[in-house]
CSV table of C-alpha atoms in Angstrom, one decimal:
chain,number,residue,atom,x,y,z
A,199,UNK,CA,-19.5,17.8,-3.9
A,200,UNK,CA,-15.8,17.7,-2.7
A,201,UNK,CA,-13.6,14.6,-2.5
A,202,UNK,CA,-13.6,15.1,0.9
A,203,UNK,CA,-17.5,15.2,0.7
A,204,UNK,CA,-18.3,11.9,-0.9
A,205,UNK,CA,-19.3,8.6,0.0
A,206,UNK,CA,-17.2,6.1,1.6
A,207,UNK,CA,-16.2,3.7,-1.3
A,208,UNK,CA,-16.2,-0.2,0.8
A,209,UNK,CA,-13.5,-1.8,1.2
A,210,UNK,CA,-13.2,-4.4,-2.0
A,211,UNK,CA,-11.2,-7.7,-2.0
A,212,UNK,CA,-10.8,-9.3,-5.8
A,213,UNK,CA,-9.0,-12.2,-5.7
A,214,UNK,CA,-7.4,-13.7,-9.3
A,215,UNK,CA,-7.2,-9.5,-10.1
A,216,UNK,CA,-4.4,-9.8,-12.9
A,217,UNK,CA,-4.6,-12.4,-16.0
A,218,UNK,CA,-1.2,-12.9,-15.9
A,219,UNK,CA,0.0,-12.4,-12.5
A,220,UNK,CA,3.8,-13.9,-13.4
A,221,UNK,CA,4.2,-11.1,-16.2
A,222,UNK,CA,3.7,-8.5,-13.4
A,223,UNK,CA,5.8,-9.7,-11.0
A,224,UNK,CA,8.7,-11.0,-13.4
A,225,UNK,CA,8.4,-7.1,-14.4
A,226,UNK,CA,8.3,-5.9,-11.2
A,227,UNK,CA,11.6,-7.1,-10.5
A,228,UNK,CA,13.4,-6.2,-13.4
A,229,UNK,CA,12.9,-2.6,-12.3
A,230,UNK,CA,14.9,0.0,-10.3
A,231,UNK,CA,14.0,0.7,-6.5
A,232,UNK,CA,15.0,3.8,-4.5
A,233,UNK,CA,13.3,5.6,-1.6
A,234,UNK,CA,14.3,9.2,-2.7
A,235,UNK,CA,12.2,12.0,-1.2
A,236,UNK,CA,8.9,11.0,-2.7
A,237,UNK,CA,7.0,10.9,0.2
A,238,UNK,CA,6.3,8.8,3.8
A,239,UNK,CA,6.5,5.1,3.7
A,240,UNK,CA,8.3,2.0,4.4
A,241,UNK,CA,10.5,0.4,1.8
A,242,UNK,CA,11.6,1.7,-1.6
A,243,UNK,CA,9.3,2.1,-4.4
A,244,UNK,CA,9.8,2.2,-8.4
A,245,UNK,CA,9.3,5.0,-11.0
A,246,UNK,CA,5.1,5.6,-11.4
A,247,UNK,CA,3.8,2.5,-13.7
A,248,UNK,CA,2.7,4.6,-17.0
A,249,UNK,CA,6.2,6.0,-16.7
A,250,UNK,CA,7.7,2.5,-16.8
A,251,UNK,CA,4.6,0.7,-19.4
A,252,UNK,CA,2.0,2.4,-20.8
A,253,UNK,CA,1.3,-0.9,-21.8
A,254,UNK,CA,0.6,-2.3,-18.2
A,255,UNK,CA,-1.1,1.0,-17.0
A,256,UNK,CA,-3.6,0.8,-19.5
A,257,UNK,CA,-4.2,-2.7,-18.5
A,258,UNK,CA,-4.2,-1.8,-14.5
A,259,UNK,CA,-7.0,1.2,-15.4
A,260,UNK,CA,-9.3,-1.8,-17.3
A,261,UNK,CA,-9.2,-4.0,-14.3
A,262,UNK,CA,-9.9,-1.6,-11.7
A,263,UNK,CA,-12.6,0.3,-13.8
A,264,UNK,CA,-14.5,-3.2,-13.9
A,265,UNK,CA,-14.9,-3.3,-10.4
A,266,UNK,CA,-15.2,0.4,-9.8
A,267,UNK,CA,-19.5,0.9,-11.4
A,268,UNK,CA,-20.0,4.3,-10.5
A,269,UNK,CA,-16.4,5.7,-12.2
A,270,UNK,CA,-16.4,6.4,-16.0
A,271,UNK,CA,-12.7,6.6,-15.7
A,272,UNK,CA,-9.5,8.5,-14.6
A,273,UNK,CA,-8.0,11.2,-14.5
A,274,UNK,CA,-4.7,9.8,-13.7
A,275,UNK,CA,-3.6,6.9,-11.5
A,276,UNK,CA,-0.6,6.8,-9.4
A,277,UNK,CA,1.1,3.5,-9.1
A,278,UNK,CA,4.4,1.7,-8.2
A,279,UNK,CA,5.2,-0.8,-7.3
A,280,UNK,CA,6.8,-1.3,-3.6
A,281,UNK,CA,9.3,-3.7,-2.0
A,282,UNK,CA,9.2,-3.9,2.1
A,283,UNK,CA,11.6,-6.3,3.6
A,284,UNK,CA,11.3,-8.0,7.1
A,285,UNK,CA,13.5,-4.9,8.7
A,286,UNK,CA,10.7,-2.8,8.8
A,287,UNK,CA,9.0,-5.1,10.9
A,288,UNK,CA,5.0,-3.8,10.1
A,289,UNK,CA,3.3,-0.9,9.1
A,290,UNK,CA,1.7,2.3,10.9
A,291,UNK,CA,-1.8,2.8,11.3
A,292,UNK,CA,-2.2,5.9,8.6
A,293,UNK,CA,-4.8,7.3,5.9
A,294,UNK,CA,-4.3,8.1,2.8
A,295,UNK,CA,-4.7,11.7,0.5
A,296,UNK,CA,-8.3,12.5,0.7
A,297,UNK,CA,-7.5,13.7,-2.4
A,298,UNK,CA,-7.8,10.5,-4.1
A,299,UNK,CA,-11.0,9.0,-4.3
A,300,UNK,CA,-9.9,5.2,-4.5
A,301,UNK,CA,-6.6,3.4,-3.0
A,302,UNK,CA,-5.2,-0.1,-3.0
A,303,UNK,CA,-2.6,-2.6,-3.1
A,304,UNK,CA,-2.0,-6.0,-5.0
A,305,UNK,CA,0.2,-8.6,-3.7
A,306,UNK,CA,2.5,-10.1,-6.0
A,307,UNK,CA,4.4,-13.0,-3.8
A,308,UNK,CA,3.4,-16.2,-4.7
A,309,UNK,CA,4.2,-17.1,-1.1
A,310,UNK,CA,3.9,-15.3,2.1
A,311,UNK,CA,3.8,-15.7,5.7
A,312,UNK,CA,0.4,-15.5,7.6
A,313,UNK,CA,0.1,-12.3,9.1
A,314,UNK,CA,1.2,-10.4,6.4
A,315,UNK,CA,-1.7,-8.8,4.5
A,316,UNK,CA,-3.5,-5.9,5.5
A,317,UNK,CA,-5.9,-4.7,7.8
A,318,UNK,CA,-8.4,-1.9,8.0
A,319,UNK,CA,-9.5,-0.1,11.6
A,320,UNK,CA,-12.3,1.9,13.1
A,321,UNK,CA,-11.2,4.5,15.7
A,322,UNK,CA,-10.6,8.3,16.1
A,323,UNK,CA,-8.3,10.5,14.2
A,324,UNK,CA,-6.8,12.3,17.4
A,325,UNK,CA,-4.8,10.2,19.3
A,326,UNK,CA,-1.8,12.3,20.2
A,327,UNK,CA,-1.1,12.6,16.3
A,328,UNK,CA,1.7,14.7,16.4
A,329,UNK,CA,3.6,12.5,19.0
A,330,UNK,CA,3.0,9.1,16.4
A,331,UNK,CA,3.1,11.3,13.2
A,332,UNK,CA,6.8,12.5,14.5
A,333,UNK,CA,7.8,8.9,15.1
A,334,UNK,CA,5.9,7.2,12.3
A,335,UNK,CA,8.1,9.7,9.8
A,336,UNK,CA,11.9,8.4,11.8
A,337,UNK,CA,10.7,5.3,11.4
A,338,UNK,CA,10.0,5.3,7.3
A,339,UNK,CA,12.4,8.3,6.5
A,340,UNK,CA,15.6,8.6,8.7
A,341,UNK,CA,16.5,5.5,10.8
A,342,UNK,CA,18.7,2.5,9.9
A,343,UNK,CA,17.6,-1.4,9.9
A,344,UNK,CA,19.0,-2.1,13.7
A,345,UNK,CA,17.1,1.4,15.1
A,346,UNK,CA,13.9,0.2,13.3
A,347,UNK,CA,13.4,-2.6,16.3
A,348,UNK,CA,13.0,0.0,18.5
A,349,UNK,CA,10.0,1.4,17.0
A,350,UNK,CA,8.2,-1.7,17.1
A,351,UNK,CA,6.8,-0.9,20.6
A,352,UNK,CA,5.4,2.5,19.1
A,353,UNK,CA,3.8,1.2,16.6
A,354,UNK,CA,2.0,-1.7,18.8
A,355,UNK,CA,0.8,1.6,20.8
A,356,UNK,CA,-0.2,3.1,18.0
A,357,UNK,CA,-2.6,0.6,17.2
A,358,UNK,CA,-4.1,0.3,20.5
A,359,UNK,CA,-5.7,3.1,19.6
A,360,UNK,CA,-8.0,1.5,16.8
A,361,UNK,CA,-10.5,-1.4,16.4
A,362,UNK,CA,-9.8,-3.9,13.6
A,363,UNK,CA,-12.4,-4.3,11.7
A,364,UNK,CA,-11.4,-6.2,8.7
A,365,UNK,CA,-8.2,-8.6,7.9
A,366,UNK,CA,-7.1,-9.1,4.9
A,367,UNK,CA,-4.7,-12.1,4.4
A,368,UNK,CA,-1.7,-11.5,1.5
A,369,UNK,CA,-2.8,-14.1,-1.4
A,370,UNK,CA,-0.8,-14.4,-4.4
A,371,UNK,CA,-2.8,-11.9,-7.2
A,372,UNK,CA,-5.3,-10.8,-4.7
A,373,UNK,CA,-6.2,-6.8,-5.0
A,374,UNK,CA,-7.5,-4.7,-1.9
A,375,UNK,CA,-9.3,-1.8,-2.8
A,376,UNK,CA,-11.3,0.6,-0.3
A,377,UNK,CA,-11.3,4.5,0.2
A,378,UNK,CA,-8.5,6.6,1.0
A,379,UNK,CA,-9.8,7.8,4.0
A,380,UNK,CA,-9.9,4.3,6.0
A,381,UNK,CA,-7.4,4.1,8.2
A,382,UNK,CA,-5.5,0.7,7.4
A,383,UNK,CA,-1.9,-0.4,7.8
A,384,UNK,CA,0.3,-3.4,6.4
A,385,UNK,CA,0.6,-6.7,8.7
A,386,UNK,CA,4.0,-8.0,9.2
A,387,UNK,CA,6.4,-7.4,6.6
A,388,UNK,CA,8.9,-10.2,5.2
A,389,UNK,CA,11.7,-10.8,3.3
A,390,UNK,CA,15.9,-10.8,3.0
A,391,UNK,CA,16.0,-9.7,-0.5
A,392,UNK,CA,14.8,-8.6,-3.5
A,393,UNK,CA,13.3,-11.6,-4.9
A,394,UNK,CA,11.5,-13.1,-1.6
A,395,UNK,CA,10.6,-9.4,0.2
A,396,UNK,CA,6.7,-8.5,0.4
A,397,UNK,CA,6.1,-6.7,-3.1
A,398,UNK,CA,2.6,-5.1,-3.9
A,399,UNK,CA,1.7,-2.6,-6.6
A,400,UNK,CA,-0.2,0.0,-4.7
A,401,UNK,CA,-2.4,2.6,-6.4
A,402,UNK,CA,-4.0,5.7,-6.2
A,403,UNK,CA,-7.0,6.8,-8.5
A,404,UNK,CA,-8.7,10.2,-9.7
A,405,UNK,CA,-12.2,9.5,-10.9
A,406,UNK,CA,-13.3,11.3,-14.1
């Protein structure tokens, strides 16, 4: 059976996810952020995790593997972790790689506004997808902070196309794991700086 092929893996909230929740976000910090051409999405992200701590990678696989029954283990996982400030106002309705076969995010503010989590849609893949896809990638890739506000309308249309059906509210050490393949997008993002911006480590996982 091809990824594509397989099962829809249901969307997963684990709250309390990390042990240590301060270690990973006093490390998160520490670290450099760029954009860089690594791909399409808001914000700037750091080098992959097992590039910056094996340590914390092997600790990430443990976690996810106990609430993941049916995967023996990976092949690789691809995680950084991600800084969005309030300029980006909120995310685009996307997918992920079908490639993948599990995706997520863990918030790691200790505080956050309401409306600022994530939330998951129902609704049909062709919606005039090369007219948002062209304007979802100015948005994330080529315009400044003050053009940004102008593709706030866009992305409200955007959504019009889809049904919510599930909210996920941004807790402090709470992890959000469904299947790559669910259309989701980020709630409203937050944040002046470094230190008080919406920061997440999102993931990516290859089951063995």
């Amino acid at each position: 059976m091809s990824r594509a092929d397989r099962p829809f893996i249901p969307t997963t909230v684990i709250d309390n996810f990390f042990e240590t929740p301060s270690l990973w976000r006093n490390f998160a910090l520490q670290q450099e952020y760029y954009k860089g051409d690594r791909g399409t999405w808001p914000g700037i992200r750091t080098p992959m995790l097992h590039e910056l701590s094996q340590e914390l990678y092997d600790i990430l696989e443990i976690r996810l593997l106990e609430h993941l029954p049916t995967f023996k283990g990976f092949s690789k996982i691809d995680s950084t972790f991600q800084i969005i400030d309030e300029t980006w106002g909120k995310g685009w309705v996307h997918d992920d790689n079908p490639e993948h076969d599990v995706a997520g995010i863990i918030y790691l503010n200790e505080t956050s506004p309401l409306n600022s989590g994530t939330t998951m849609y129902s609704g049909a893949a062709d919606i005039n997808g090369d007219y948002y896809s062209k304007l979802f990638m100015e948005d994330v890739l080529s315009v400044d902070p003050e053009e940004r506000k102008t593709y706030a309308k866009y992305r409200d249309e955007q959504r019009s196309f889809f049904t919510p059906v599930t909210n996920v509210d941004f807790e402090w050490n709470r992890c959000v794991m469904f299947d790559p393949r669910t259309w989701h997008s980020a709630d409203n993002f937050f944040g002046k700086t470094l230190d008080d911006s919406r920061l997440t480590l999102v993931f990516f996982g290859n089951a063995l």
